[in-house]
Short mmCIF file of C-alpha atoms in Angstrom, two decimals:
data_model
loop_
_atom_site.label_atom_id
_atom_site.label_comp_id
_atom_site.label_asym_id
_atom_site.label_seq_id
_atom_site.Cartn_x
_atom_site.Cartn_y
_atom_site.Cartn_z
CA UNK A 1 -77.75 17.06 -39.42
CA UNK A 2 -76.90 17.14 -35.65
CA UNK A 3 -76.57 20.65 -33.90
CA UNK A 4 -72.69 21.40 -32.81
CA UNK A 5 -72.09 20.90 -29.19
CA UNK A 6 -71.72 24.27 -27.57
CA UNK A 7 -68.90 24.14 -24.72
CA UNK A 8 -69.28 26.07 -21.65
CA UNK A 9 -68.06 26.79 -18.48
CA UNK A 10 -70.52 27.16 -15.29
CA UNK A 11 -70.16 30.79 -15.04
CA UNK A 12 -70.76 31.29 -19.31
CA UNK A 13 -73.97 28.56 -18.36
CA UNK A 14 -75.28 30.77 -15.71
CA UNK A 15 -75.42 33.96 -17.61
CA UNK A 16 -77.17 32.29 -20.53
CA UNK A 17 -79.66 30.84 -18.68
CA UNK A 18 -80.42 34.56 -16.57
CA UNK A 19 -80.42 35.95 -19.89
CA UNK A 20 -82.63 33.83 -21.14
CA UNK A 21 -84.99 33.90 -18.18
CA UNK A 22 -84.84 37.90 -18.56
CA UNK A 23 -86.01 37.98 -22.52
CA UNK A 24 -88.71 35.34 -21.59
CA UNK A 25 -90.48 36.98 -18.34
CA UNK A 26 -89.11 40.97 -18.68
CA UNK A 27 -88.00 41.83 -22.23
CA UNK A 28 -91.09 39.99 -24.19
CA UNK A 29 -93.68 41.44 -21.77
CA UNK A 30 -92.48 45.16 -21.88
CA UNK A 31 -92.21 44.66 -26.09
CA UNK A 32 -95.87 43.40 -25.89
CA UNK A 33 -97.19 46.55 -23.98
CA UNK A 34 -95.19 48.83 -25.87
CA UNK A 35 -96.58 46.86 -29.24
CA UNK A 36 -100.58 47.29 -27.66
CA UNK A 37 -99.59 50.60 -26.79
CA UNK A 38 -98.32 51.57 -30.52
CA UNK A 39 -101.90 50.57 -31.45
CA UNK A 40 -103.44 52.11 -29.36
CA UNK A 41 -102.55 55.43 -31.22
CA UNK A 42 -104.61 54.28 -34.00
CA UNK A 43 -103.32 53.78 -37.88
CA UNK A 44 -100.09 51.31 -37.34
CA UNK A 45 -99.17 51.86 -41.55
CA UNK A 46 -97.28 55.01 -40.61
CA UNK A 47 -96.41 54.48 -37.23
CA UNK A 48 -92.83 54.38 -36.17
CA UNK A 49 -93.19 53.19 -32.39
CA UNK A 50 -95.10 50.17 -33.67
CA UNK A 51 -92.27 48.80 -36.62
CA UNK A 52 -89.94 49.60 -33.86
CA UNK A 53 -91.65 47.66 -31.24
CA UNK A 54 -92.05 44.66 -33.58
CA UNK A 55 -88.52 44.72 -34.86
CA UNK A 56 -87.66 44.49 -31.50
CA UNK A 57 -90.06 41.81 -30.54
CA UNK A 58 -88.14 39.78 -34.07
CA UNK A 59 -85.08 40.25 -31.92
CA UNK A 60 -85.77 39.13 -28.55
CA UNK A 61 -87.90 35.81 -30.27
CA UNK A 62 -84.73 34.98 -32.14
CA UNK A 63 -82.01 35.84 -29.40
CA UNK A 64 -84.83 33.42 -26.99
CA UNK A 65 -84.37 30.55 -30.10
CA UNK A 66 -80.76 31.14 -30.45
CA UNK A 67 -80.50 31.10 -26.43
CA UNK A 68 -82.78 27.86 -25.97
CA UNK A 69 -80.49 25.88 -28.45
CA UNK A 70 -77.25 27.04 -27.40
CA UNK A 71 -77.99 25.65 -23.99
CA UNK A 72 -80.22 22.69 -25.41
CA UNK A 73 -76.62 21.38 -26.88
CA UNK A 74 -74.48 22.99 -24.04
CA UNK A 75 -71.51 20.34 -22.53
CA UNK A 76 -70.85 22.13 -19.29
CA UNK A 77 -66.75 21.99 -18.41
CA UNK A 78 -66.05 21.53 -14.77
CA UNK A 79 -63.41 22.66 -12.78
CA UNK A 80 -62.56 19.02 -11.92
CA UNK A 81 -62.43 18.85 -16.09
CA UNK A 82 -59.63 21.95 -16.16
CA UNK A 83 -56.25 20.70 -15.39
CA UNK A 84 -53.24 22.64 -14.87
CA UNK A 85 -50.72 20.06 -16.70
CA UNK A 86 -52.25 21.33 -20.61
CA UNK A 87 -53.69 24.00 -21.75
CA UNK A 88 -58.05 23.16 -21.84
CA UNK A 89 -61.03 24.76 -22.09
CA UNK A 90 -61.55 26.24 -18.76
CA UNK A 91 -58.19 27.14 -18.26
CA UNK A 92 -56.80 30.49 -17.32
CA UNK A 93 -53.39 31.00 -18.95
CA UNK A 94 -50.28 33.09 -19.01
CA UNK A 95 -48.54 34.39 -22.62
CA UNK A 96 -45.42 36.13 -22.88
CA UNK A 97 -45.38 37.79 -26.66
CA UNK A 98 -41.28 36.58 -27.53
CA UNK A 99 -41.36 39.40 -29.98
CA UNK A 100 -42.41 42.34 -27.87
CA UNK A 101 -42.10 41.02 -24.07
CA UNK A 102 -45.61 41.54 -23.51
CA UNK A 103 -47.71 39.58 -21.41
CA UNK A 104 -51.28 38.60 -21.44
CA UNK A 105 -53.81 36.67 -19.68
CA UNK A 106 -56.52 34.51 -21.20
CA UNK A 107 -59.06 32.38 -20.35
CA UNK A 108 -59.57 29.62 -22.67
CA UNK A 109 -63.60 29.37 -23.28
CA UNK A 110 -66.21 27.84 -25.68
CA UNK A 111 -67.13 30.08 -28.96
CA UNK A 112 -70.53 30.83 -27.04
CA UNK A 113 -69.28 32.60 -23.88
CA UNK A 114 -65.89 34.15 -25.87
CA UNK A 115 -65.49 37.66 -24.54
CA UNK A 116 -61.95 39.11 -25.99
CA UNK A 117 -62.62 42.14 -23.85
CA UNK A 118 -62.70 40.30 -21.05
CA UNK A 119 -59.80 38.29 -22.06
CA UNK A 120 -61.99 35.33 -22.54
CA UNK A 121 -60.99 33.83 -26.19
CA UNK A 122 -62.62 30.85 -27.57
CA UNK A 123 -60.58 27.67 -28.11
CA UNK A 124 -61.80 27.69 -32.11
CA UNK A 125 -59.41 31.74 -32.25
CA UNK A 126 -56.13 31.62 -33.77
CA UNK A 127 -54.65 31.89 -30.56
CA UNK A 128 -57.09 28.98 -28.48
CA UNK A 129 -56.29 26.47 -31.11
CA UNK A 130 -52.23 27.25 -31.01
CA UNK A 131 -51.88 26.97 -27.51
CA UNK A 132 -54.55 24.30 -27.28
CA UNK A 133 -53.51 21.16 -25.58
CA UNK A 134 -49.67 22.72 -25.23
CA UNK A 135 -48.00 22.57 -21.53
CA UNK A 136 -46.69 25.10 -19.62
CA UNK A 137 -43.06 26.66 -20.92
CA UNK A 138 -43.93 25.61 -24.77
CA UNK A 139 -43.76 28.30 -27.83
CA UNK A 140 -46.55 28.16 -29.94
CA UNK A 141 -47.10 30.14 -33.11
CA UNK A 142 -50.24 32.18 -33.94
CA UNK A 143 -50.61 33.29 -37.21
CA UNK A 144 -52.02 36.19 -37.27
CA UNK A 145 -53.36 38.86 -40.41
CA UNK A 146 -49.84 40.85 -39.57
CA UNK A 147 -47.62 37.45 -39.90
CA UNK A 148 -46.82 34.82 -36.90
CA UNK A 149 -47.01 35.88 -33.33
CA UNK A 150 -44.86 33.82 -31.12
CA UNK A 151 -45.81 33.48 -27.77
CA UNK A 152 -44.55 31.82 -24.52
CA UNK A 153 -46.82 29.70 -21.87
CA UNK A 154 -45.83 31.00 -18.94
CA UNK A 155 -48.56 29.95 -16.28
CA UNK A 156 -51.26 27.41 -16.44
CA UNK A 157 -54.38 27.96 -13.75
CA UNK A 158 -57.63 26.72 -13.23
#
């Protein structure tokens, strides 16, 4: 079975990398102390600062496996990659809600690096795959759990 191909931009490459880097030479050395350090205080059966040190050390190794792989099958989209013509991964683009007048701003991003809070959305959400692809001035539909959300491409940026 071959791994999906995670899709991310520079910036979403960077960060998972310095993460990475972080768990591997910060986070796993300070859980190892903290682990010796638990021990230290003798009888480890009832001691709480020891299970919590090693369910944190669980963490970090699988966040470090999860990490490695993600960027082991990373595609990295370049700005020479975005265009402005269609909506793509990479792209930064303008919504106008047709029901409400509301606008928004997303940027259209890999699954990895999706941030909602940050208005970074993933091109595998409802509303990444609806305006997927579309050019600028199209109305797409985005069904949604509270019905169909109808929205306008206003802009399309890199």
């Amino acid at each position: 079975m071959s791994e999906k191909e995670v899709i991310l931009t520079p910036d979403g490459l960077k960060r998972l990398e310095e993460e990475l880097e972080e768990l591997k030479s910060v986070k796993r050395k300070e859980v190892a102390e903290r682990i010796k350090e638990a021990i230290s205080y003798g009888d480890i059966s009832e001691n709480s600062e020891y299970e919590e040190a090693k369910n944190e050390q669980a963490f970090i190794e699988g966040r470090i496996i999860t990490l490695e792989k993600l960027l082991r099958n990373a595609r990295v989209i370049r700005n020479d990659d975005v265009h402005t013509d269609v909506v793509s991964i990479g792209s930064t683009v303008k919504l106008k809600d047709l029901e409400f007048g509301d606008e928004v701003e997303y940027t259209i991003v890999g699954s990895a690096e999706s941030d909602p809070f940050n208005n970074k959305i993933s091109n595998e959400s409802p509303v990444g795959k609806a305006i997927l692809n579309k050019q600028k001035g199209a109305i797409v539909e985005v069904n949604v759990p509270a019905g169909v959300i109808q929205y306008k491409i206003l802009d399309i940026r890199k």
